[in-house]
Each structure stands twice: as C-alpha cells, then as structure tokens.
PDB file of C-alpha atoms in Angstrom:
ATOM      1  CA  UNK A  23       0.000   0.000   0.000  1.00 83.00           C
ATOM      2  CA  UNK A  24       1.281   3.401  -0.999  1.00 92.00           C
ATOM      3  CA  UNK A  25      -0.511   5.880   1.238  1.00 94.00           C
ATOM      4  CA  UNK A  26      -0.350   9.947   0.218  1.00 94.00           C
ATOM      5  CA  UNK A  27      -0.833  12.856   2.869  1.00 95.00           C
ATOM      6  CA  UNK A  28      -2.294  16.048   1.846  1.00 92.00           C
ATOM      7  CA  UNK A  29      -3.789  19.127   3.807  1.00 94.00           C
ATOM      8  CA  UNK A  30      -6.995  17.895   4.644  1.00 93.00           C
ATOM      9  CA  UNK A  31      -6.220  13.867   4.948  1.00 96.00           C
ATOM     10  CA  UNK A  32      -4.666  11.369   2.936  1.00 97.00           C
ATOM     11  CA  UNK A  33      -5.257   8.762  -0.076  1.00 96.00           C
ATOM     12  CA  UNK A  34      -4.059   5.557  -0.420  1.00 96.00           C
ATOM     13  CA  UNK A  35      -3.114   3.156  -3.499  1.00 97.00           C
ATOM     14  CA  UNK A  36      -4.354  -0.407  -2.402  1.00 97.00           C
ATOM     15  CA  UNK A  37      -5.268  -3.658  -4.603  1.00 95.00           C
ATOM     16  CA  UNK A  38      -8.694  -5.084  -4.478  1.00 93.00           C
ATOM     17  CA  UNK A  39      -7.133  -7.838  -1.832  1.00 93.00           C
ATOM     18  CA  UNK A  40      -6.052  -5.033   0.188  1.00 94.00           C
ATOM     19  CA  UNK A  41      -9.484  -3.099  -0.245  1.00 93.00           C
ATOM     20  CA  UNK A  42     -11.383  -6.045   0.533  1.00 91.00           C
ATOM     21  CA  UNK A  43     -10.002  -5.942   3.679  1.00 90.00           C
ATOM     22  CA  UNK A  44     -11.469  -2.140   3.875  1.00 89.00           C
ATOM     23  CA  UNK A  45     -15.091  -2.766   5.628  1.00 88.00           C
ATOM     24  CA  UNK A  46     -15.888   0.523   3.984  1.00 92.00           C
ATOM     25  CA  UNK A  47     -15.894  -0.876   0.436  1.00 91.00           C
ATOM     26  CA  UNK A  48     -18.786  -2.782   0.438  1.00 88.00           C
ATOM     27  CA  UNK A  49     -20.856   0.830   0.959  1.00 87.00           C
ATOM     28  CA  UNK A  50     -18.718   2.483  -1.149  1.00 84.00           C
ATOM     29  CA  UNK A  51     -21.098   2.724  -3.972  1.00 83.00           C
ATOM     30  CA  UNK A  52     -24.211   1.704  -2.327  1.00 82.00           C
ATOM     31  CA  UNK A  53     -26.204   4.548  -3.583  1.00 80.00           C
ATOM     32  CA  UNK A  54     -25.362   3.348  -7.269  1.00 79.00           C
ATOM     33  CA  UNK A  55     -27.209   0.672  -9.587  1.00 78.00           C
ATOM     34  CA  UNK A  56     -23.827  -0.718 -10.052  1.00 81.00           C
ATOM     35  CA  UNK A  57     -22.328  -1.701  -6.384  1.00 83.00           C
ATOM     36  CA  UNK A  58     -18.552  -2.486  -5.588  1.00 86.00           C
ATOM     37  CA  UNK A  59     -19.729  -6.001  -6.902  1.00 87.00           C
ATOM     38  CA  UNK A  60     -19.976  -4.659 -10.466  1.00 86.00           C
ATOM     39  CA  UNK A  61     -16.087  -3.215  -9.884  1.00 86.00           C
ATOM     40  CA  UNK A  62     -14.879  -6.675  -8.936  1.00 90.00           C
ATOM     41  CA  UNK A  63     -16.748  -8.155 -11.724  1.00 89.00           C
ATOM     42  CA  UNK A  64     -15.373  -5.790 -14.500  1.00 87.00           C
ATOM     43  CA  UNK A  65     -12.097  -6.698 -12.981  1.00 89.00           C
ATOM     44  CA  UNK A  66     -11.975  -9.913 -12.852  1.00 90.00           C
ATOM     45  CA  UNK A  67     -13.714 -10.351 -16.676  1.00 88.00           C
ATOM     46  CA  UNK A  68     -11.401  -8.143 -18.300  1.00 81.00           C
ATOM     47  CA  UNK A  69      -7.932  -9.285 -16.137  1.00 72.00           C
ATOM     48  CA  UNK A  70      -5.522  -9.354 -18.897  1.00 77.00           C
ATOM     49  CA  UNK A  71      -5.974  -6.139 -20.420  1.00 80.00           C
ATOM     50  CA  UNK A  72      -6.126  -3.868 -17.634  1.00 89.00           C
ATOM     51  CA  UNK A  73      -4.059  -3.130 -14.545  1.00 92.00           C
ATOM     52  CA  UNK A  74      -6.744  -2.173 -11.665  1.00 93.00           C
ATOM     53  CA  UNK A  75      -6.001  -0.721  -8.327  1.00 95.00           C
ATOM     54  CA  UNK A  76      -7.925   1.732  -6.016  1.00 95.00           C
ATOM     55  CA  UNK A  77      -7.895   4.879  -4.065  1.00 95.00           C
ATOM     56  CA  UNK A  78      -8.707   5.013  -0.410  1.00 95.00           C
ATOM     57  CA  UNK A  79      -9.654   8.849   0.525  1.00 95.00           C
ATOM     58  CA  UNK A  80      -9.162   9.230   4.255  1.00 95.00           C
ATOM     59  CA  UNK A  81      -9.813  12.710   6.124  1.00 95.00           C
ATOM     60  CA  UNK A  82      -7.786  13.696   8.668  1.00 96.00           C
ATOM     61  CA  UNK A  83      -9.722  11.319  11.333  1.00 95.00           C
ATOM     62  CA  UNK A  84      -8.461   8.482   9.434  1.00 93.00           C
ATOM     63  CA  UNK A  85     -12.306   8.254   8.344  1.00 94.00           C
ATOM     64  CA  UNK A  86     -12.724   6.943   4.487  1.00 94.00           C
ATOM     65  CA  UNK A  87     -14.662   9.486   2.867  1.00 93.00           C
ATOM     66  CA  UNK A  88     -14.410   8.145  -0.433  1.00 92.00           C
ATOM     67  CA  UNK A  89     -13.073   4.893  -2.624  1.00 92.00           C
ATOM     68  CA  UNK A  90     -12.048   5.354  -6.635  1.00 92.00           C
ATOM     69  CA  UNK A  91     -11.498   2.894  -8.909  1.00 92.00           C
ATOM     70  CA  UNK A  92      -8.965   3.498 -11.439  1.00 93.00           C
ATOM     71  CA  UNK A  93      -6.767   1.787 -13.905  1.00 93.00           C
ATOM     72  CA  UNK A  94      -4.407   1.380 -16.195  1.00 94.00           C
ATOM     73  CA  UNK A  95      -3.886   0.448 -20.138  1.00 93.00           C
ATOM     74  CA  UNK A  96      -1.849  -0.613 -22.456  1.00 92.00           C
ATOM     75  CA  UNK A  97      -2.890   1.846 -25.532  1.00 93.00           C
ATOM     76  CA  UNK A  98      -1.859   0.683 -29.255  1.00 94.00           C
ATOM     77  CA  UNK A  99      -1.309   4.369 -30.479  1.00 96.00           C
ATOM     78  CA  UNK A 100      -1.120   3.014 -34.653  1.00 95.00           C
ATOM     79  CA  UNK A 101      -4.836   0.813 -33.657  1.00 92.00           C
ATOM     80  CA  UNK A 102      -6.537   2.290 -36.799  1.00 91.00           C
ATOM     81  CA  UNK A 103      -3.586   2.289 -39.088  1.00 92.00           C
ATOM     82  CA  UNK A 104      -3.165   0.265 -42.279  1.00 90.00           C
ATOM     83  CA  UNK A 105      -1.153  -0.378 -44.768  1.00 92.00           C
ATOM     84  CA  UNK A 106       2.763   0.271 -45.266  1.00 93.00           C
ATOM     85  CA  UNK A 107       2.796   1.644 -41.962  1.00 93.00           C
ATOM     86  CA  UNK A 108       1.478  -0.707 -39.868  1.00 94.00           C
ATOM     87  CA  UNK A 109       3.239  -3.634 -41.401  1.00 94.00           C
ATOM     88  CA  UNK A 110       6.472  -1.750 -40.318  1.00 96.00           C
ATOM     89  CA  UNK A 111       5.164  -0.880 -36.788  1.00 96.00           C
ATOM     90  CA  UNK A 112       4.356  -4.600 -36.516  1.00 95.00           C
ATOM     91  CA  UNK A 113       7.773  -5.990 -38.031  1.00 96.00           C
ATOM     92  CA  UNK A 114       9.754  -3.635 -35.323  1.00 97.00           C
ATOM     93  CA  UNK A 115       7.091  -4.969 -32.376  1.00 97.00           C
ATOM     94  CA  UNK A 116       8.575  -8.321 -33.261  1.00 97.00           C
ATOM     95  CA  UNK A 117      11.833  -7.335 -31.514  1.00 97.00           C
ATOM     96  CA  UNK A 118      10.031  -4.560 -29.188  1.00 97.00           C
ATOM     97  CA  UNK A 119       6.435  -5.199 -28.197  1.00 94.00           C
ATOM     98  CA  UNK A 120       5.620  -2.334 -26.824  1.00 94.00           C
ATOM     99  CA  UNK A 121       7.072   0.157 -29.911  1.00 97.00           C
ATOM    100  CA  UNK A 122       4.496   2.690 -30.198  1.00 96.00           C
ATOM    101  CA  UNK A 123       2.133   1.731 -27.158  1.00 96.00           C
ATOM    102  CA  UNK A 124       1.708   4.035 -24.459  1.00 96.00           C
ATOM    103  CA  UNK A 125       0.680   3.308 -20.487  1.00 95.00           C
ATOM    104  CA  UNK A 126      -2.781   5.246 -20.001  1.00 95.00           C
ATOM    105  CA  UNK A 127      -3.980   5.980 -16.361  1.00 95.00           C
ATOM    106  CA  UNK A 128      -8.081   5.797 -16.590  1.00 91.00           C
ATOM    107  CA  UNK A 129      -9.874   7.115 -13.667  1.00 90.00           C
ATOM    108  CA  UNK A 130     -13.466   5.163 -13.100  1.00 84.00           C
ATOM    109  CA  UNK A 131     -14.722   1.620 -14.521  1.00 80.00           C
ATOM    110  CA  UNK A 132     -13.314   0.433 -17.390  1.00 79.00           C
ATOM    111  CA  UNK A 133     -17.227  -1.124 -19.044  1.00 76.00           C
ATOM    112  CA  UNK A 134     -19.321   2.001 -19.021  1.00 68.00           C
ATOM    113  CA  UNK A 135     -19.284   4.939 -16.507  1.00 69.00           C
ATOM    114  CA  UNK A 136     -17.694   5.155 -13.286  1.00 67.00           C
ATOM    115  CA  UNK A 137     -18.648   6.741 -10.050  1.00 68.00           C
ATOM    116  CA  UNK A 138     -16.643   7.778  -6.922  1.00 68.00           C
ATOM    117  CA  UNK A 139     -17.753   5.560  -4.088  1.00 75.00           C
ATOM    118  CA  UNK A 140     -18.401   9.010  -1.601  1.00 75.00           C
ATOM    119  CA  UNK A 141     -19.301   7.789   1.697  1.00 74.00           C
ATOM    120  CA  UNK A 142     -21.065   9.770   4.175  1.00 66.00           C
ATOM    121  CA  UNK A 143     -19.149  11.043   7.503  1.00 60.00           C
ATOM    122  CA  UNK A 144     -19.981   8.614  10.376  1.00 55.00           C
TER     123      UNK A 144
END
C-alpha cells in the first residue's frame, strides 16, 4: 500500500485484496445501480488487459470518505492504421512489443461509466 498525505487527509493506493479488507468498500457505492460487486466483476472479466487498483480517501480522522477505482492500459497508439505503416510498426514490435504503445492511467470503470464511491461522515 502506498498511502499519500495532503492538507486535509490522505489517499491511499491499495489492490482489491487489500481493499477487501477495507469494511468501507462494500458501501462504497451503495447509492449506485452498479455496487462495488460490479467493480470486482469488470475486474476480474477483463484481467488481462487492464491493470486495476484503487484509491482510499481518508480525512484527517483516518475516516474513508471516499473509494475510486482506477486503472491502467496498455494503448496501441497506430490501432486504426493500415497499410505500409502498420506492417512496419508490426515488423519492429517483433523485436520490441511495446514500440508505439503508451501506459494510459483511466480514472473510473473500465465497461461504461464510473462513479466515486463518496461515503457519508460517520
């Protein structure tokens, strides 16, 4: 866990085994359609493509005032590209996989929209 302290409390980076382990995450988004089931779900259906982790928003109490999914991707940044091109792009990811791919962070759920899992103050 990789925990962050600002002014007015802190945030921390946890895994959904960590987070699980948060009581607070099963009310996170209880006020939703789409409860922290449909986060676990999304992760564990689409695994291999994304990187998941999670944001625990603590004030200064130590109270968690908020939990937000994010993630992160591996983007193909020549996706649409045919041709000449893309056959040379794909001969030089033969020897370097990751030529022309770029890391994106994604705040929210990675199938449809995503919500910040605000919880109220106890």
């Amino acid at each position: 866990m990789t925990t962050f302290s600002f002014k007015d409390g802190s945030a921390a980076v946890v895994s959904r085994g960590e987070l699980q382990q948060c009581e607070d995450w099963r009310n996170a988004f209880r006020d939703c359609c789409k409860d922290h089931r449909f986060y676990e779900i999304i992760e564990d259906s689409l695994a291999n493509d994304f990187e998941y982790q999670y944001l625990i928003l603590r004030d200064l109490a130590g109270n968690v005032r908020g939990i937000q999914p994010f993630f992160f991707v591996q983007q193909n940044l020549v996706e649409g590209i045919r041709g000449g091109v893309r056959h040379v792009v794909d001969a030089i990811r033969k020897k370097f996989p990751k030529f022309l791919t770029m890391r994106v962070l994604m705040v929210g759920c990675a199938a449809g929209e995503g919500h910040l899992g605000a919880l109220a103050l106890k």
